[in-house]
Short mmCIF file of N, CA and C in Angstrom, two decimals:
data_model
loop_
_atom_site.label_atom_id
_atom_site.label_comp_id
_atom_site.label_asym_id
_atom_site.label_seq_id
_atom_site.Cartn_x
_atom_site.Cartn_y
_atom_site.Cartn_z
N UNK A 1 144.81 107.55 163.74
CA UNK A 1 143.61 107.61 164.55
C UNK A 1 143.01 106.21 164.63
N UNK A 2 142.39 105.87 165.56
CA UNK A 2 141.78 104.38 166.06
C UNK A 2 140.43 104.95 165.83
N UNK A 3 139.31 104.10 165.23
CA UNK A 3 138.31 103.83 166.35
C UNK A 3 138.17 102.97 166.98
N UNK A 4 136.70 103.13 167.99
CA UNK A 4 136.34 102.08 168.70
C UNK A 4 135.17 101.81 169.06
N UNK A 5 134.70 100.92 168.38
CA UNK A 5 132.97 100.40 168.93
C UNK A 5 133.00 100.51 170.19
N UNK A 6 132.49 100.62 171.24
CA UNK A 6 131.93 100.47 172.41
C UNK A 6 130.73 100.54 172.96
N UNK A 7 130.73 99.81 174.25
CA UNK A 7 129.62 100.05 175.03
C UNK A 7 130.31 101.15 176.00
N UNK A 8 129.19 102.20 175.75
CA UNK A 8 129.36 102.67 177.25
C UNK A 8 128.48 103.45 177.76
N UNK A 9 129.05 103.45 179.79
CA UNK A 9 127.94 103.97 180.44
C UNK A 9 128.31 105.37 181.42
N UNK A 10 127.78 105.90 181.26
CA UNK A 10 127.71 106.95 181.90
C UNK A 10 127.43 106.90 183.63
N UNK A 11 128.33 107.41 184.46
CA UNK A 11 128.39 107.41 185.63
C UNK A 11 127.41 107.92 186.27
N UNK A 12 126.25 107.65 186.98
CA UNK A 12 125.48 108.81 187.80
C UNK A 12 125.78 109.85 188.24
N UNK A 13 124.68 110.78 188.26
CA UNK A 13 125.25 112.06 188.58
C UNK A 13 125.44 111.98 190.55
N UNK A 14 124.51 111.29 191.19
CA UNK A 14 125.05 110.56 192.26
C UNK A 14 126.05 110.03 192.47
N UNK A 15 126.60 109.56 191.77
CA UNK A 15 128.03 108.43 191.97
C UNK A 15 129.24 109.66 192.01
N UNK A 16 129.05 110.68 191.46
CA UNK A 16 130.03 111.82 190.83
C UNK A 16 129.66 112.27 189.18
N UNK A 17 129.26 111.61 188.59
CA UNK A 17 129.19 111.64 187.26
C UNK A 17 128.10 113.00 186.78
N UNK A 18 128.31 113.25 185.92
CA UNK A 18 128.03 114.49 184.84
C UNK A 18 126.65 114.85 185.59
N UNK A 19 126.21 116.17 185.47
CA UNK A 19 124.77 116.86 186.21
C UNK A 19 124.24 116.89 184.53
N UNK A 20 124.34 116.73 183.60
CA UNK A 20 124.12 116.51 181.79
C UNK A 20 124.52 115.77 181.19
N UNK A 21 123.29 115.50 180.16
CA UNK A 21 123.70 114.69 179.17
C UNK A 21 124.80 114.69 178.57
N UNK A 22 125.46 113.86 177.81
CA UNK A 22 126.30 114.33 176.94
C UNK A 22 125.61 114.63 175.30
N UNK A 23 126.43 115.04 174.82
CA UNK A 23 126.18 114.82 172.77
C UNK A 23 126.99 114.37 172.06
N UNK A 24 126.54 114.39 170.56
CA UNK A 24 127.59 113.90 169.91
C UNK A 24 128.58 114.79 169.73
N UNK A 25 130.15 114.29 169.58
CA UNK A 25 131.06 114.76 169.13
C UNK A 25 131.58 115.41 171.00
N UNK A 26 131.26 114.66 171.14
CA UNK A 26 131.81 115.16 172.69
C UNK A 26 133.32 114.87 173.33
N UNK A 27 133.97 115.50 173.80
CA UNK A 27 135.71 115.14 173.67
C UNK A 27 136.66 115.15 175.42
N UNK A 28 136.12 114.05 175.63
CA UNK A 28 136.69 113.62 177.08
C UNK A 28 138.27 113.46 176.98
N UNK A 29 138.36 112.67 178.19
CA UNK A 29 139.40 112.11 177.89
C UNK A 29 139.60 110.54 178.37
N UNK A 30 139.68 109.55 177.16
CA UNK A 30 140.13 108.04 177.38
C UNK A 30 141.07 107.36 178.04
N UNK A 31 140.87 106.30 178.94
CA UNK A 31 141.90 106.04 179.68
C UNK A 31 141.84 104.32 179.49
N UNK A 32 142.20 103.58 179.08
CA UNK A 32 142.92 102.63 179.37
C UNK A 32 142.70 101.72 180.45
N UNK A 33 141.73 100.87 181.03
CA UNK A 33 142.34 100.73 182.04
C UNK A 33 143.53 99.77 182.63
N UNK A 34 143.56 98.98 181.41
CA UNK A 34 144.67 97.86 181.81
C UNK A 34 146.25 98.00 181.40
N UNK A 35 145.92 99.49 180.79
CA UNK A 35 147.49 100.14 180.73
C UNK A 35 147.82 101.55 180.87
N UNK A 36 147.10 101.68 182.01
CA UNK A 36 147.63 102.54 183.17
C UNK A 36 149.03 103.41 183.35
N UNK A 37 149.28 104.46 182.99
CA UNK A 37 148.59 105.67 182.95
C UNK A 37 148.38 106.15 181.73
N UNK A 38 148.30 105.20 180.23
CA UNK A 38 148.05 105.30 178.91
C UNK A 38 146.97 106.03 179.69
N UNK A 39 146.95 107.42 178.06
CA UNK A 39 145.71 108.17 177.73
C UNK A 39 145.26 109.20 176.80
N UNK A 40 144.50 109.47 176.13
CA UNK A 40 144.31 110.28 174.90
C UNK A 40 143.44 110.80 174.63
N UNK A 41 143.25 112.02 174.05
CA UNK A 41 142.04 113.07 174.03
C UNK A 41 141.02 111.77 173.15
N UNK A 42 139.80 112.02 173.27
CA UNK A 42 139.40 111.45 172.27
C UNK A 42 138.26 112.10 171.85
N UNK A 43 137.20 111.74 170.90
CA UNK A 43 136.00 112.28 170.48
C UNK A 43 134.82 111.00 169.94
N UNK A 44 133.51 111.44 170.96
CA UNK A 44 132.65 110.34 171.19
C UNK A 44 131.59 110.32 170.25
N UNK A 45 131.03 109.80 169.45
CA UNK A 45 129.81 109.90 168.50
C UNK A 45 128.71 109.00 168.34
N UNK A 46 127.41 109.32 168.34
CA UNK A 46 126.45 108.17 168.19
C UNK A 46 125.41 108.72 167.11
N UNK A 47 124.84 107.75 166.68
CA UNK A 47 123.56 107.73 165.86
C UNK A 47 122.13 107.59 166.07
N UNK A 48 122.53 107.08 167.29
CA UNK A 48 120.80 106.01 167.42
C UNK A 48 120.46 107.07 168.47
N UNK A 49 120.94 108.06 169.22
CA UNK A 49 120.08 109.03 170.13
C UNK A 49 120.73 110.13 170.00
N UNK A 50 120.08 110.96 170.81
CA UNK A 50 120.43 112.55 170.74
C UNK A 50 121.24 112.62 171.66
N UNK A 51 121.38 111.74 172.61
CA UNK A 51 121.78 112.20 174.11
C UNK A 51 122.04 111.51 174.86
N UNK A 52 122.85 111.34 175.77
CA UNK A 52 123.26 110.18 176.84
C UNK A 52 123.37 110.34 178.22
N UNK A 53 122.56 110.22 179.04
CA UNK A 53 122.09 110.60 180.32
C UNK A 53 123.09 110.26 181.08
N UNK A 54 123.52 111.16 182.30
CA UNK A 54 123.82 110.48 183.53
C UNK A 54 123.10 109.24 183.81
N UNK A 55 124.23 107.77 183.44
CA UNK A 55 123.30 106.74 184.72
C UNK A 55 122.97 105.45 183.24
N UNK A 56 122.76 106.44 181.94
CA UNK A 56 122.57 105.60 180.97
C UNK A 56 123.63 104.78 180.10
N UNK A 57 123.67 103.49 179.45
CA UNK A 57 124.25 102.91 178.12
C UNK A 57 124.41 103.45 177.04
N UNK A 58 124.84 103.26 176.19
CA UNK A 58 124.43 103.23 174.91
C UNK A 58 126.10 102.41 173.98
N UNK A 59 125.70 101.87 172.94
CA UNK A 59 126.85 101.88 171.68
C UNK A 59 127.33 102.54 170.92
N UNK A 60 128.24 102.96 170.94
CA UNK A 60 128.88 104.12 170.46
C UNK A 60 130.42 104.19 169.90
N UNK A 61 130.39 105.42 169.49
CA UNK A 61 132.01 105.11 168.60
C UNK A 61 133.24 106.11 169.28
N UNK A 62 133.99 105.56 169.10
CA UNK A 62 134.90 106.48 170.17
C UNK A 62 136.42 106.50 169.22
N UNK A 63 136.63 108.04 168.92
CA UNK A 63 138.07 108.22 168.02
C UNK A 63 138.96 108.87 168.73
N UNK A 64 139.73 107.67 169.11
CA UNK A 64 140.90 108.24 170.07
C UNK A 64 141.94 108.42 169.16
N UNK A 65 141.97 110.02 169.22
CA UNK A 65 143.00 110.91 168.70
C UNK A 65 144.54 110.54 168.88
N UNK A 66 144.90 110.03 169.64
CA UNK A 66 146.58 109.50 170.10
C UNK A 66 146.03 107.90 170.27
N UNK A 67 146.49 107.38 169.07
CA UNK A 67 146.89 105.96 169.23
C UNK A 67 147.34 105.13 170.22
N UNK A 68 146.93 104.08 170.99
CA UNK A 68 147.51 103.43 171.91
C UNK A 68 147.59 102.32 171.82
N UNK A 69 148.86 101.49 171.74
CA UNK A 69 149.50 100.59 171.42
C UNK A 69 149.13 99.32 172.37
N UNK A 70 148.06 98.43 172.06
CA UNK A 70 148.08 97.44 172.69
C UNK A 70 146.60 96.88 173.09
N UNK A 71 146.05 98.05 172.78
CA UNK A 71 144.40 98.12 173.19
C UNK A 71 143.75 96.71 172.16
N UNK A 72 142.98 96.12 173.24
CA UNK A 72 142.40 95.07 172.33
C UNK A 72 140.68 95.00 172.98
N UNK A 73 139.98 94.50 171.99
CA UNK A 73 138.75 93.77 171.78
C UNK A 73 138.70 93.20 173.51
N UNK A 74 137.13 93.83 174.05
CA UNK A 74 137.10 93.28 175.13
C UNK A 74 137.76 93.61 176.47
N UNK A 75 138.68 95.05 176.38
CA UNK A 75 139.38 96.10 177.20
C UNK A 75 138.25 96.52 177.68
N UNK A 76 138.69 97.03 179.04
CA UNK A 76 137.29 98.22 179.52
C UNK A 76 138.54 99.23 179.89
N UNK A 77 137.60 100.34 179.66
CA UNK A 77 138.38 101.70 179.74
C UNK A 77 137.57 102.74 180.77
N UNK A 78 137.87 104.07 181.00
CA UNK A 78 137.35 105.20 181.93
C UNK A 78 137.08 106.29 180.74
N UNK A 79 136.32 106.89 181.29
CA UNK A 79 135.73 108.61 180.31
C UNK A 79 136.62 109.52 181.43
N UNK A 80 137.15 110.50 181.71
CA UNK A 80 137.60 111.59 182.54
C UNK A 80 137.66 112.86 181.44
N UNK A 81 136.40 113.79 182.72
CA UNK A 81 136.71 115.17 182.35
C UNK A 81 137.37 115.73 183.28
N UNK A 82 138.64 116.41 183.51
CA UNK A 82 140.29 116.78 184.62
C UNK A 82 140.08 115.27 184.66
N UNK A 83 140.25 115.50 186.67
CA UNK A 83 140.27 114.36 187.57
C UNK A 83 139.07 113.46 187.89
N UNK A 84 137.73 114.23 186.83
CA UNK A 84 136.65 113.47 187.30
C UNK A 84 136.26 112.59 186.43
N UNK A 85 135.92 110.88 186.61
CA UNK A 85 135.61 110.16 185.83
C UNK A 85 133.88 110.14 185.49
N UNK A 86 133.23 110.35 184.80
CA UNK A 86 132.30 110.39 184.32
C UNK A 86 131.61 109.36 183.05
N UNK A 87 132.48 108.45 182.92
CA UNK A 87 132.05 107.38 182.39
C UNK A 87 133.22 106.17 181.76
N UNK A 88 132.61 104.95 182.03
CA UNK A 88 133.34 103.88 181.63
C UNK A 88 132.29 102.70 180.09
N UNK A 89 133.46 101.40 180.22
CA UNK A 89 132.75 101.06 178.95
C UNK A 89 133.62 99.83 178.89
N UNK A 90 133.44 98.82 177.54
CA UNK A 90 133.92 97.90 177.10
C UNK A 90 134.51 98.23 175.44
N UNK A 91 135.71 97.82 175.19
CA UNK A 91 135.46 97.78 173.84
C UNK A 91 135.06 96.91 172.82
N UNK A 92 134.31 96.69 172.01
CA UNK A 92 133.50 95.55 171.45
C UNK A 92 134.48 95.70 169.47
N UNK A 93 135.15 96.39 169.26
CA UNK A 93 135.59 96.35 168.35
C UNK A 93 136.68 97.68 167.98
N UNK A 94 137.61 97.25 167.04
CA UNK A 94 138.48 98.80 167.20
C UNK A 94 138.86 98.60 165.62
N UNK A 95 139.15 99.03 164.24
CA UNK A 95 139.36 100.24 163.43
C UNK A 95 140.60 101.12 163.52
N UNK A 96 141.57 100.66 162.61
CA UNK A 96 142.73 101.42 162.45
C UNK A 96 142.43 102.32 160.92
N UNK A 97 142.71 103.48 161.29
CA UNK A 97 142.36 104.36 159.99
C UNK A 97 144.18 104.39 159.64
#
């Protein structure tokens, strides 16, 4: 299992993105974007709020369940629930367990 510090933001619910917040322990799915069509269930967690709005930031930790080989510091990646993307991000640090 990886983690991964990140920033990330949540897509408007205008843009397409989520009609709800999210919470913790929430389990999208991670995508990669610079290694395309890499992807892995993952599970999202924070401390500092309850909740993460359509439209909002935050720093957060992200444990992508299937390892992906290559991911580095400074990647930006996609959130997808199916076919719908609902949030993107940077990674600011990653954690090999």
């Amino acid at each position: 299992m990886m983690k991964l510090k990140v920033l990330l933001t949540m897509t408007p619910t205008i843009e397409g993105g989520r009609k709800t917040p999210i919470l913790s322990w929430y389990r999208p799915t991670f995508h990669p974007q610079a290694m395309f069509p890499s992807q892995s269930d993952c599970v999202i967690t924070f401390t500092s709020v309850n909740s993460i709005a359509p439209g909002d930031s935050e720093l957060v930790e992200i444990m992508v369940l299937h390892p992906i080989d290559g991911l580095k510091a400074g990647d930006d990646f996609l959130i997808t629930e199916g076919v719908k993307e609902v949030g993107h991000g940077k990674i600011l640090k990653i954690e090999l367990n």
